[in-house]
mmCIF file with all atom_site columns, C-alpha atoms in Angstrom:
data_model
loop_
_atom_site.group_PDB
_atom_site.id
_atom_site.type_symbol
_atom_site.label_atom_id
_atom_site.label_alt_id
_atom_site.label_comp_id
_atom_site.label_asym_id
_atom_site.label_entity_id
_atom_site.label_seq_id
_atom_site.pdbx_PDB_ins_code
_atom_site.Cartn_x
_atom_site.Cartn_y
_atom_site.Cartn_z
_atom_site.occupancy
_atom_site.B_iso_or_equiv
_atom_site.pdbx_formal_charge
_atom_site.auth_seq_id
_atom_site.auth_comp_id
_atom_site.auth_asym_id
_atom_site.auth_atom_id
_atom_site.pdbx_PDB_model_num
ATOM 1   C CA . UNK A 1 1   ? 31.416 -62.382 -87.759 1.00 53.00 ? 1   UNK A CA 1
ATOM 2   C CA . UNK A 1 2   ? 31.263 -59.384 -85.599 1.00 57.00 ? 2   UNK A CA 1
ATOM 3   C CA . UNK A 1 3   ? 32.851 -57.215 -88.728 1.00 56.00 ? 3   UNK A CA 1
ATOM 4   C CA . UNK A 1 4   ? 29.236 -58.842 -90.646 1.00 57.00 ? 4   UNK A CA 1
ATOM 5   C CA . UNK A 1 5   ? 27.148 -57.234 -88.397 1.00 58.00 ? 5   UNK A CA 1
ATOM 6   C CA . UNK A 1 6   ? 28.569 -53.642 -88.531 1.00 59.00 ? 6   UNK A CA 1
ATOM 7   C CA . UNK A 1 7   ? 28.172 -54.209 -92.758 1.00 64.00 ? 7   UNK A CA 1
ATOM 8   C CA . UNK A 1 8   ? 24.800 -55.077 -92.709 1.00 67.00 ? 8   UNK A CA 1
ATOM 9   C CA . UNK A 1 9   ? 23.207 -52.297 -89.776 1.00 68.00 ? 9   UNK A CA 1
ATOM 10  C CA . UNK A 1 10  ? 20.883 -49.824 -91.489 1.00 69.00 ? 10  UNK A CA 1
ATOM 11  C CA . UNK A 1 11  ? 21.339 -46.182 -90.829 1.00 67.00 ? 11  UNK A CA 1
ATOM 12  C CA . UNK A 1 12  ? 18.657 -43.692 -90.575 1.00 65.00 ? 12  UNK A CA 1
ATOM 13  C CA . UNK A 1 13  ? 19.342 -39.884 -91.786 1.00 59.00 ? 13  UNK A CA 1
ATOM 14  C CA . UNK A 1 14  ? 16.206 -37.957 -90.062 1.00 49.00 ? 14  UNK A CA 1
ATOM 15  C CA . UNK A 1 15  ? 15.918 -34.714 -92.108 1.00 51.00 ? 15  UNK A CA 1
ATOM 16  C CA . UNK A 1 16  ? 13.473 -31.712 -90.654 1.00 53.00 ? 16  UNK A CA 1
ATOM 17  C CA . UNK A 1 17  ? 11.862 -30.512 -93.920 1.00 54.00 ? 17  UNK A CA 1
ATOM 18  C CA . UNK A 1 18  ? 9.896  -27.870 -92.893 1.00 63.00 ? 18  UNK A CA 1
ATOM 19  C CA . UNK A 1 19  ? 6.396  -26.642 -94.287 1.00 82.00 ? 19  UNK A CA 1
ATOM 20  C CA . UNK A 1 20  ? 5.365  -23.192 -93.946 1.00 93.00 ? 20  UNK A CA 1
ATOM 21  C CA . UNK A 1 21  ? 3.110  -22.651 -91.068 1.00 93.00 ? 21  UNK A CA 1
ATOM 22  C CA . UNK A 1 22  ? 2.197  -21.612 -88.079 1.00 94.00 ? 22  UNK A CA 1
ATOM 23  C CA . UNK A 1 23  ? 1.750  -25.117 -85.405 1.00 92.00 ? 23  UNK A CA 1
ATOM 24  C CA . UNK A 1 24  ? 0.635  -23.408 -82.272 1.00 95.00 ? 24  UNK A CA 1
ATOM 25  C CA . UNK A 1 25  ? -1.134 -19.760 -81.370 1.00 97.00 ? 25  UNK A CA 1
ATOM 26  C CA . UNK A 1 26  ? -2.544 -20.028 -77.669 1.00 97.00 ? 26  UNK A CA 1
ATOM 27  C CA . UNK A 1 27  ? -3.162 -17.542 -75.080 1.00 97.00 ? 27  UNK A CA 1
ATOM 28  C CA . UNK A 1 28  ? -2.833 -17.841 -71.453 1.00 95.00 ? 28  UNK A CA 1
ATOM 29  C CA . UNK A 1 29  ? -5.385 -15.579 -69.559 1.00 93.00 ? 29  UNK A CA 1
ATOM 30  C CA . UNK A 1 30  ? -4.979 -14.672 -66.185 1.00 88.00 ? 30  UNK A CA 1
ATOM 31  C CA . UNK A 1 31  ? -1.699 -16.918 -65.574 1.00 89.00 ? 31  UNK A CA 1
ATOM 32  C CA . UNK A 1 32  ? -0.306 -17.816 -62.452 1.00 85.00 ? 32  UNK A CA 1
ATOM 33  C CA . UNK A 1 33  ? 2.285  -15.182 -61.094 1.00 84.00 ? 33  UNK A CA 1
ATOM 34  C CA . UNK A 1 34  ? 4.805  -18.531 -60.980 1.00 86.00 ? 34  UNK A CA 1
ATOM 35  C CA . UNK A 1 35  ? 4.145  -18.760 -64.581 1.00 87.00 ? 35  UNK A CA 1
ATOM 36  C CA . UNK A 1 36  ? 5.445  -15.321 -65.512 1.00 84.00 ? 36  UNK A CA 1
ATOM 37  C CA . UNK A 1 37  ? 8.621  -16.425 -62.755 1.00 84.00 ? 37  UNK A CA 1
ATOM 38  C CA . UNK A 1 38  ? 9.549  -19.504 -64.631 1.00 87.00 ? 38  UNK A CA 1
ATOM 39  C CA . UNK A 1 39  ? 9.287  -18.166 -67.949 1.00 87.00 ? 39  UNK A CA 1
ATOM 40  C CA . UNK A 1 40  ? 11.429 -15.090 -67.113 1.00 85.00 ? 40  UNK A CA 1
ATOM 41  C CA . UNK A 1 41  ? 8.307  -12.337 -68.280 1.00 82.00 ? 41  UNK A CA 1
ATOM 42  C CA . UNK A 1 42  ? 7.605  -9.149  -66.458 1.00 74.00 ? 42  UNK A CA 1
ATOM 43  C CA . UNK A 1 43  ? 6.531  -9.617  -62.956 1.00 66.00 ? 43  UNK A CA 1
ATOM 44  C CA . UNK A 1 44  ? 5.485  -6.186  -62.453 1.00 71.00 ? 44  UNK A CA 1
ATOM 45  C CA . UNK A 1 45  ? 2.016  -6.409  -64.203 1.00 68.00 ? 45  UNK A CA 1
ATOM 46  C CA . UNK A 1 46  ? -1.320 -6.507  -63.254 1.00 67.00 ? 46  UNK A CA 1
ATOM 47  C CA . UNK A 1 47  ? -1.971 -10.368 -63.562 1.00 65.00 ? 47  UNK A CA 1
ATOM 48  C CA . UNK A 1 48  ? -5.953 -9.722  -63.443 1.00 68.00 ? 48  UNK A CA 1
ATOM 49  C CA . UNK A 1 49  ? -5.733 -8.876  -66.898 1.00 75.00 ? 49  UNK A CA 1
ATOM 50  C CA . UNK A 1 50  ? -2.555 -10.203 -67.612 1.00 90.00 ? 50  UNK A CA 1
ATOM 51  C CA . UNK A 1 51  ? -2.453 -12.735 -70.998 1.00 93.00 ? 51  UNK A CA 1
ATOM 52  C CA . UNK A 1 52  ? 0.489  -14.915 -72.302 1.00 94.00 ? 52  UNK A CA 1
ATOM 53  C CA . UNK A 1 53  ? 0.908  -15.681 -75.945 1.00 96.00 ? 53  UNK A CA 1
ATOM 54  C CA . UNK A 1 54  ? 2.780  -18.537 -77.519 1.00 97.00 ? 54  UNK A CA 1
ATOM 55  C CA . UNK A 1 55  ? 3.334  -19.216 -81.261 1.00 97.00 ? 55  UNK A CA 1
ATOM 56  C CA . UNK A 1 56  ? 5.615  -21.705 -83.033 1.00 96.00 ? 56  UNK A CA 1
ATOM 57  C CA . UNK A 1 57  ? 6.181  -21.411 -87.030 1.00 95.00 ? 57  UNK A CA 1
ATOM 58  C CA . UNK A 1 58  ? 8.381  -23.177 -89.021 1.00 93.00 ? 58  UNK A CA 1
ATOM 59  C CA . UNK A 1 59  ? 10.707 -22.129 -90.817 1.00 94.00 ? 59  UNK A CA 1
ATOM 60  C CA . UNK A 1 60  ? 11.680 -20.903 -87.466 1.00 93.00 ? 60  UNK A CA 1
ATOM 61  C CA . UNK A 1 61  ? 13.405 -17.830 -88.831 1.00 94.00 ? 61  UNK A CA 1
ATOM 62  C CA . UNK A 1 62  ? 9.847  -16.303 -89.242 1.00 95.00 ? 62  UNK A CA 1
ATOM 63  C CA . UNK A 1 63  ? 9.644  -15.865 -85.496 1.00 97.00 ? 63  UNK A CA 1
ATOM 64  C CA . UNK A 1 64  ? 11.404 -13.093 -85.685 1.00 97.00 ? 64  UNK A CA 1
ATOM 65  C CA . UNK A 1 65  ? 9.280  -11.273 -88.647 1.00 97.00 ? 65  UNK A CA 1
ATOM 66  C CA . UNK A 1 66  ? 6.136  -12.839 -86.394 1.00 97.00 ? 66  UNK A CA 1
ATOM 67  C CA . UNK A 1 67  ? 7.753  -10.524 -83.387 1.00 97.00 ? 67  UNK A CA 1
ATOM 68  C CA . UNK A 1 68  ? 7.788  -7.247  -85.294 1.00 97.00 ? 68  UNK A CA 1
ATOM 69  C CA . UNK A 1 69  ? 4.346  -7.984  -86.485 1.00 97.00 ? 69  UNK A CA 1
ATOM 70  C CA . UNK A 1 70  ? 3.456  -8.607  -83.189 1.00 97.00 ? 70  UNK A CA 1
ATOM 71  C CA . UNK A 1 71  ? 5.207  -5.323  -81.688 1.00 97.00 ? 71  UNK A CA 1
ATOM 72  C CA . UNK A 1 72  ? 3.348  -2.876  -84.269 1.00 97.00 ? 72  UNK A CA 1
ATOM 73  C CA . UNK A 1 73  ? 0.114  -4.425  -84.007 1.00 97.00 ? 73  UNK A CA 1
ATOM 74  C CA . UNK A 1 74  ? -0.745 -3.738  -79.959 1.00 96.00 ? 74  UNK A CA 1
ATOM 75  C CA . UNK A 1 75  ? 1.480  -2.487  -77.278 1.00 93.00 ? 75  UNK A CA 1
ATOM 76  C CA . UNK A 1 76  ? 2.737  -5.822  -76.342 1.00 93.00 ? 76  UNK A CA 1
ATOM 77  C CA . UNK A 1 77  ? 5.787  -6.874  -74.487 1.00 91.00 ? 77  UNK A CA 1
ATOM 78  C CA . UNK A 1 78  ? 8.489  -9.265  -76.375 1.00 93.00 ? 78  UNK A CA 1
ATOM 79  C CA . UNK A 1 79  ? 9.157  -11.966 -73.778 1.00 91.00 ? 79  UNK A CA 1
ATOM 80  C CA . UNK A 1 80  ? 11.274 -14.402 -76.427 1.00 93.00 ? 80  UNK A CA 1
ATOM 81  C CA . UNK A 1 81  ? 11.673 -14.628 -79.654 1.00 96.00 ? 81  UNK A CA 1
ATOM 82  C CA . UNK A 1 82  ? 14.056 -17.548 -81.180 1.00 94.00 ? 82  UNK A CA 1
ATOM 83  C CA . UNK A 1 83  ? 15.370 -17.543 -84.926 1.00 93.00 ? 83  UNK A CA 1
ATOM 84  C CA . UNK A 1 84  ? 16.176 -21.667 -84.262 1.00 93.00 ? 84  UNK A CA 1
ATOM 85  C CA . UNK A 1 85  ? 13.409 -23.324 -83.078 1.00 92.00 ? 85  UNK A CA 1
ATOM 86  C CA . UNK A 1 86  ? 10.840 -20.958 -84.082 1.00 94.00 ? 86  UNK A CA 1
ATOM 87  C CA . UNK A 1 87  ? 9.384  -20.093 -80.619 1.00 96.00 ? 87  UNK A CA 1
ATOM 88  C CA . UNK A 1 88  ? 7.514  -16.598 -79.612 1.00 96.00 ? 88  UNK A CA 1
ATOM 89  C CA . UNK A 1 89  ? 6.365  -15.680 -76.447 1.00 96.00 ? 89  UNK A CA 1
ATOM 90  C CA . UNK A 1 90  ? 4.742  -12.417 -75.726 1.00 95.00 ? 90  UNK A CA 1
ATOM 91  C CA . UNK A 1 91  ? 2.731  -10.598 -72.629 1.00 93.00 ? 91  UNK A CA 1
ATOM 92  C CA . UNK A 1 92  ? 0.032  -8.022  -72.311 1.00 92.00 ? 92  UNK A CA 1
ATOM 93  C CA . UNK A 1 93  ? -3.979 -7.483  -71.504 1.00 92.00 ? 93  UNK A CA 1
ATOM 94  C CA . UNK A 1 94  ? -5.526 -10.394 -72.865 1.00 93.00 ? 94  UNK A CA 1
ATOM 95  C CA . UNK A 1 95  ? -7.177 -7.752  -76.184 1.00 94.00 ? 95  UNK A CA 1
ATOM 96  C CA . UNK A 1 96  ? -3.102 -6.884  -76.628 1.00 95.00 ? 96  UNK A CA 1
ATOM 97  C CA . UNK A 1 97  ? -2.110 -10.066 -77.153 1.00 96.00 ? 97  UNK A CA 1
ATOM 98  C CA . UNK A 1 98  ? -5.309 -11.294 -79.089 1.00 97.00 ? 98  UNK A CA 1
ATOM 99  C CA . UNK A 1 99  ? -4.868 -8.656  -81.327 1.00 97.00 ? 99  UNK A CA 1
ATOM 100 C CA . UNK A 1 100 ? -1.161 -9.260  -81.761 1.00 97.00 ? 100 UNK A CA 1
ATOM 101 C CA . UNK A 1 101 ? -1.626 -13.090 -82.600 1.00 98.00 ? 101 UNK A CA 1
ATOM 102 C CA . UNK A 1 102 ? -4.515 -12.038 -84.698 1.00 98.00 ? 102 UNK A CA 1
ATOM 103 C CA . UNK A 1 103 ? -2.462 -9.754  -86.750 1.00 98.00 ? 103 UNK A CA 1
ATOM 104 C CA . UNK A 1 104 ? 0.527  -12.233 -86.928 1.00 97.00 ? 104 UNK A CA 1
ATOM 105 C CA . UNK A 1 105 ? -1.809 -15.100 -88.574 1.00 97.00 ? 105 UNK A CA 1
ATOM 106 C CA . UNK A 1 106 ? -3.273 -12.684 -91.039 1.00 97.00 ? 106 UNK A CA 1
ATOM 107 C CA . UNK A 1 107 ? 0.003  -11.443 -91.820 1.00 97.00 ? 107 UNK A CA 1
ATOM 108 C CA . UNK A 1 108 ? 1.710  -14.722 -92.046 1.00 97.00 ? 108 UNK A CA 1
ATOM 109 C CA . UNK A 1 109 ? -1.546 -16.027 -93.636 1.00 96.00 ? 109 UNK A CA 1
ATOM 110 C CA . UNK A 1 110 ? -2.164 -13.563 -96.462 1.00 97.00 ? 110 UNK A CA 1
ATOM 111 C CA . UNK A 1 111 ? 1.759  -12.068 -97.135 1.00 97.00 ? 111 UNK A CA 1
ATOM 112 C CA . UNK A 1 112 ? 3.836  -15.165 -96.687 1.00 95.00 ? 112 UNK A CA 1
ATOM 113 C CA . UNK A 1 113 ? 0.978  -17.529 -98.144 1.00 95.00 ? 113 UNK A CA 1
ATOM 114 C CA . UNK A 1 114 ? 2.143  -19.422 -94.724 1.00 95.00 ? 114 UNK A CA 1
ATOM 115 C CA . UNK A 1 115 ? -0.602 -22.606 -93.439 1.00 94.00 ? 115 UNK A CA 1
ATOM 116 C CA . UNK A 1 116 ? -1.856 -21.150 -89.920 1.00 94.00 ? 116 UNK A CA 1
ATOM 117 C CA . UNK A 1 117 ? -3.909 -22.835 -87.677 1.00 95.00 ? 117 UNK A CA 1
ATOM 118 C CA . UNK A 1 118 ? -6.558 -20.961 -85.279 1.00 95.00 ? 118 UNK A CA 1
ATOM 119 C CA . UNK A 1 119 ? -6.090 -19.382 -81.607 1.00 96.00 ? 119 UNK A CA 1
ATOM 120 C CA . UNK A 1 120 ? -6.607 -21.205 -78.758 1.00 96.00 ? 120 UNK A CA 1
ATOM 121 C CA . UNK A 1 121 ? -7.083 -20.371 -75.090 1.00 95.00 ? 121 UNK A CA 1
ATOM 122 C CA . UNK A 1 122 ? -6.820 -21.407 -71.399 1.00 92.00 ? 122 UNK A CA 1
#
């Protein structure tokens, strides 16, 4: 009976279809030196005026046309970039890294014809 029960289990196949947009733009003002630690950024900055920025897209190969957008548009630093899971992570004043996000939504927006959703901030 055991040789039943294998016959009639149900698999799943879980397929990541992805849309094209942007799921997450947020800047971190004034983080925690710990913060820049853990995440492996620049430690020698002025953290009074210090910003983080983090973006996801998907297709996660965008991340890296996201970086170069972000690179041109203010002086910036790349913290991480990953072509697989679609993750960016950049430092700066908190104006550098607005206008870097800024410029990679309208970008991404208005070229790619990608779904973006707004910037938020802590």
């Amino acid at each position: 009976m055991d040789w039943l029960d294998d016959k009639t289990k149900q698999r799943i196949v879980q397929e990541l279809v992805p849309g094209k947009q942007i799921t997450l733009a947020h800047i971190i003002a004034s983080p925690d030196p710990v913060l820049y630690e853990k995440l492996g950024l620049n430690p020698g900055i002025d953290y009074v005026r210090a910003a983080i920025g983090i973006m996801t897209v998907s297709p996660a190969e965008t991340a890296i046309i996201m970086a170069d957008v972000a690179m041109k548009a203010a002086a910036i630093d790349l913290g991480f970039v990953d072509r697989f899971s679609g993750s960016l992570i950049i430092s700066g004043t908190v104006s550098e890294v607005e206008a870097s996000e800024q410029a990679i939504l309208d970008y991404v927006r208005n070229v790619l014809q990608y779904t973006v959703c707004g910037i938020t901030r802590t």
